[in-house]
CSV table of C-alpha atoms in Angstrom, one decimal:
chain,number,residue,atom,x,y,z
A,1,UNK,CA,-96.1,24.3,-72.3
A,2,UNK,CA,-93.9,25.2,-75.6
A,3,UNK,CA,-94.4,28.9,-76.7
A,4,UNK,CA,-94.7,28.6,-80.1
A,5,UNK,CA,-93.4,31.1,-81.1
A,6,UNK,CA,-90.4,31.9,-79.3
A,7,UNK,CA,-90.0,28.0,-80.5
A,8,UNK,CA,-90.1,29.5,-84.2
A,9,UNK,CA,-87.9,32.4,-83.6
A,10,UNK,CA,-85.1,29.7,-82.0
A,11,UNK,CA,-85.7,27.6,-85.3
A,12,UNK,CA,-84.5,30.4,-87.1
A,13,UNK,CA,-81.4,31.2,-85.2
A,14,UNK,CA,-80.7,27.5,-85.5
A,15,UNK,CA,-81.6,27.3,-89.6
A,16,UNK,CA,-79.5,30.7,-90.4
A,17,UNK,CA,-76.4,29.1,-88.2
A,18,UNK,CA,-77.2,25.6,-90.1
A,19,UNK,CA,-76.7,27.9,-93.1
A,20,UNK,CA,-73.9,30.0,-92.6
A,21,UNK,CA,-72.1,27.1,-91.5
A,22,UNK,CA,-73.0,25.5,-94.7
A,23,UNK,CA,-71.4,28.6,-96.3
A,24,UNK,CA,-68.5,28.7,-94.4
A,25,UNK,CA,-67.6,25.1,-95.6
A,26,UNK,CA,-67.0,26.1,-99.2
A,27,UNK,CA,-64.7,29.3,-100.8
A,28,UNK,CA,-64.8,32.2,-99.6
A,29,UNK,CA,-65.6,34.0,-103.0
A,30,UNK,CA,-69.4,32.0,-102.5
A,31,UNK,CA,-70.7,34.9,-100.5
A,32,UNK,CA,-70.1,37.5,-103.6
A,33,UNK,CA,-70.3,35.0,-106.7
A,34,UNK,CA,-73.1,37.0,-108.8
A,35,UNK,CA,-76.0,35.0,-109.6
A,36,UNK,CA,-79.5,35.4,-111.4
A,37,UNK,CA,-81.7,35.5,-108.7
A,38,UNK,CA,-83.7,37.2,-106.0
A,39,UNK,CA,-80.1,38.9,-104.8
A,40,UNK,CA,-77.0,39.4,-106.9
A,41,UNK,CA,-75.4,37.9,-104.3
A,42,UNK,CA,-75.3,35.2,-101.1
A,43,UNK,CA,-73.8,38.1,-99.4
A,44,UNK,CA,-76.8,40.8,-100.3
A,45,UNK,CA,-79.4,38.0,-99.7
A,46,UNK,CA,-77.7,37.6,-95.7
A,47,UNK,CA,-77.4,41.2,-95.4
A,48,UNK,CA,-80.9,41.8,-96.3
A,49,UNK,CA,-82.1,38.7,-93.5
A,50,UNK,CA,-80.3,40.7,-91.2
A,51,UNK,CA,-81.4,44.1,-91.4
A,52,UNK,CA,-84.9,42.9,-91.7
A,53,UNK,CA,-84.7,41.0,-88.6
A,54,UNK,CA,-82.5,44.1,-86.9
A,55,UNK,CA,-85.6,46.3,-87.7
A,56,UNK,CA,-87.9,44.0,-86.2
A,57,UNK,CA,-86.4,43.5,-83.1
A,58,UNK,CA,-86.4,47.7,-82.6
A,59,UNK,CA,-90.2,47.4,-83.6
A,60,UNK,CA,-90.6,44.8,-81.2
A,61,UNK,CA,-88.8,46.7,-78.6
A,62,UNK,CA,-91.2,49.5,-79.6
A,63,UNK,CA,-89.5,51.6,-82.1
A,64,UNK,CA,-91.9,52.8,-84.8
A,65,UNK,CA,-91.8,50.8,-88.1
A,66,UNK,CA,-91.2,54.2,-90.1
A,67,UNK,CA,-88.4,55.0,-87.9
A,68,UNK,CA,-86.8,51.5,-87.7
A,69,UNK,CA,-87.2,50.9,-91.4
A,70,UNK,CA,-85.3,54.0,-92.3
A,71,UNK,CA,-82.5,53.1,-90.2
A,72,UNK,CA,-82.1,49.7,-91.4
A,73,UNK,CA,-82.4,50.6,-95.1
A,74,UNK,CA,-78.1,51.4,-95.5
A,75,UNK,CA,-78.1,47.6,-93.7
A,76,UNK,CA,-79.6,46.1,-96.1
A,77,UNK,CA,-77.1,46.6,-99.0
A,78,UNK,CA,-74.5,46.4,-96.9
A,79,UNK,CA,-71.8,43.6,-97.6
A,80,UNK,CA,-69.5,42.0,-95.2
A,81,UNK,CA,-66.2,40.6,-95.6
A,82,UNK,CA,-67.3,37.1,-94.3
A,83,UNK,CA,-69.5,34.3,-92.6
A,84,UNK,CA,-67.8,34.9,-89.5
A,85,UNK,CA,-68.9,39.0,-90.0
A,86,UNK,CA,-72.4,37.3,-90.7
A,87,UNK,CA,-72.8,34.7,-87.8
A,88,UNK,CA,-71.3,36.9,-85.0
A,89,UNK,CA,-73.9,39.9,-85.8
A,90,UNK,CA,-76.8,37.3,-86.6
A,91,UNK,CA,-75.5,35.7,-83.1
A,92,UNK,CA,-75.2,39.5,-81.2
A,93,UNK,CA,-78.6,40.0,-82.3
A,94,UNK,CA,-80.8,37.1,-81.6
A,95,UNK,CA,-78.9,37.6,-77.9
A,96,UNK,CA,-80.6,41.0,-77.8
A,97,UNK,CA,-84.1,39.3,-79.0
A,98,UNK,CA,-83.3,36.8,-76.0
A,99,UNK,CA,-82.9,39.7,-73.7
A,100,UNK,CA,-86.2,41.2,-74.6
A,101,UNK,CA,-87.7,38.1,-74.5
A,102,UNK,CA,-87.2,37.8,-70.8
A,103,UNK,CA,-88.4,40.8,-70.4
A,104,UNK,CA,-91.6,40.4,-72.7
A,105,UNK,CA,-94.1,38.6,-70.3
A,106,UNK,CA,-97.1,39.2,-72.5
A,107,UNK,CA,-96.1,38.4,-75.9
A,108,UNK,CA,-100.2,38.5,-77.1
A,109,UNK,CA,-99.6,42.4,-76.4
A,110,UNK,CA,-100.7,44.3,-79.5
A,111,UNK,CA,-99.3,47.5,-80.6
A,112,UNK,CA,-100.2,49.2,-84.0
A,113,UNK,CA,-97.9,48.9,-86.9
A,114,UNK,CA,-97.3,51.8,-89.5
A,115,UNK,CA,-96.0,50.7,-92.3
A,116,UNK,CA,-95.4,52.7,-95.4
A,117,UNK,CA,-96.2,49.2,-97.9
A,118,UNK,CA,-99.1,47.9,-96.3
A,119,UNK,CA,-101.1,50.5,-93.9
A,120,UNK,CA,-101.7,50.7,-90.2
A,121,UNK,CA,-102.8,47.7,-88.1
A,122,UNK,CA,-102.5,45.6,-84.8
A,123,UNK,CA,-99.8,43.7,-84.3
A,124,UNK,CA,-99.5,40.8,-81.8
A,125,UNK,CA,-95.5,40.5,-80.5
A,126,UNK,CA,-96.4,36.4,-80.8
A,127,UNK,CA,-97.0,37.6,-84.8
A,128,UNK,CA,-93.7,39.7,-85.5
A,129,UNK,CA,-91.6,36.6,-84.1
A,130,UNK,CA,-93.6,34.2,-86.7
A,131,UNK,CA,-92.9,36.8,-89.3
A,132,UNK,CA,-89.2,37.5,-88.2
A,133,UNK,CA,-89.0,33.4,-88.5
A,134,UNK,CA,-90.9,32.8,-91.6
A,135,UNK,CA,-89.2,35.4,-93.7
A,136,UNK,CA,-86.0,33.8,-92.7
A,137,UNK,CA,-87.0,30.9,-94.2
A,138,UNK,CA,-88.0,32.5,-97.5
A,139,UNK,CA,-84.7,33.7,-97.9
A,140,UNK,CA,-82.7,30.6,-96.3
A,141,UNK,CA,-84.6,29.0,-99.3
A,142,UNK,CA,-83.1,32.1,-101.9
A,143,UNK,CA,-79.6,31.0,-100.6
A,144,UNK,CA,-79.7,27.4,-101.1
A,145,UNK,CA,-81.1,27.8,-104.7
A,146,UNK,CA,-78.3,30.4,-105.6
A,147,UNK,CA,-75.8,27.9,-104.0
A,148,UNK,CA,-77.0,25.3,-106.0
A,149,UNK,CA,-76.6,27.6,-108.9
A,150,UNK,CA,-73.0,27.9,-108.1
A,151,UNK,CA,-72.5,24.3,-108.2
A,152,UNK,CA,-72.5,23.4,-104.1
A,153,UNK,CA,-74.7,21.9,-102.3
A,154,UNK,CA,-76.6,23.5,-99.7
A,155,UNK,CA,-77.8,22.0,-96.7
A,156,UNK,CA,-81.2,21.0,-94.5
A,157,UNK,CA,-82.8,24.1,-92.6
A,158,UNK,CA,-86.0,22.5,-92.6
A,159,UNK,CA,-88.0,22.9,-89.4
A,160,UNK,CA,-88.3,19.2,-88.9
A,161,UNK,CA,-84.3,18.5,-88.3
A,162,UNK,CA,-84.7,21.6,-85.8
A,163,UNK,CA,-86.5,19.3,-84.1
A,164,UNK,CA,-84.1,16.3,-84.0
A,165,UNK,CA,-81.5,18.9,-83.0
A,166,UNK,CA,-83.5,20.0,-79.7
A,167,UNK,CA,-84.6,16.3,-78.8
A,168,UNK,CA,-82.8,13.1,-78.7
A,169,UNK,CA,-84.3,10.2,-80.7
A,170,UNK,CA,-86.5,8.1,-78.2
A,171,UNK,CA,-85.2,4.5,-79.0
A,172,UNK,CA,-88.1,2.0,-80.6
A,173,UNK,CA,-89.6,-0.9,-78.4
């Protein structure tokens, strides 16, 4: 039976790779080419996936939201000096989600969330890997329309060729 999502959270490891390769394909001067968008830059847009998805895996691994939020805040301004800077802590870090994942047997736990925007609630673990998943897409989406502002093309993250990437075609009778 698929887990749905721990099957989201591996979509977005495989659509942020997808784009960072994309990225890596053209100039390096891409990642800090200021725009009029969401981000001033492709390089502030990736930090900001990353120390978002850095403070939800301590939440997840039961660090308080307050706590985890604060430390992540100097990461999310924080520019690095390439893709391969991006893609090896994006990689380093969805290894640690994999390591708590194995250790996770119950990810319909709840635990209560505190967060300074929105108020306290319950939180499901299944929730915070939808959310981890479904901001990346938000911002995967910022990143192609600023690359298509900077004249390049971007490239397919959508969910659907995730698929085709996990499961060979089944020939046609």
């Amino acid at each position: 039976m698929t887990n749905h999502p721990v099957e989201m959270f591996d979509y977005h490891i495989w659509a942020t790779r997808t784009i960072l390769g994309r990225i890596a394909e053209l100039p390096p001067t891409v990642l800090s080419q200021e725009v009029n968008s969401s981000f001033p830059t492709i390089a502030h847009a990736l930090s900001h996936m990353y120390a978002v998805d850095e403070m939800w895996y301590r939440i997840f691994t039961g660090i308080e939201m307050r706590k985890a939020l604060q430390d992540m805040m100097p990461l999310a301004t924080e520019v690095l000096s390439g893709t391969e800077e991006y893609a090896s802590r994006f990689d380093q870090l969805s290894e640690r989600y994999h390591a708590a994942l194995h250790q996770q047997t119950d990810l319909e736990q709840s635990m209560v969330l505190d967060n300074p925007y929105a108020g306290i609630r319950e939180v499901r673990l299944s929730e915070i890997l939808l959310h981890v998943a479904n901001h990346g897409t938000y911002h995967r989406g910022n990143i192609s329309t600023m690359l298509r502002q900077l004249g390049h093309a971007s490239t397919m993250t959508d969910y659907v060729f995730y698929w085709y990437q996990q499961q060979p075609n089944i020939p046609s009778a």
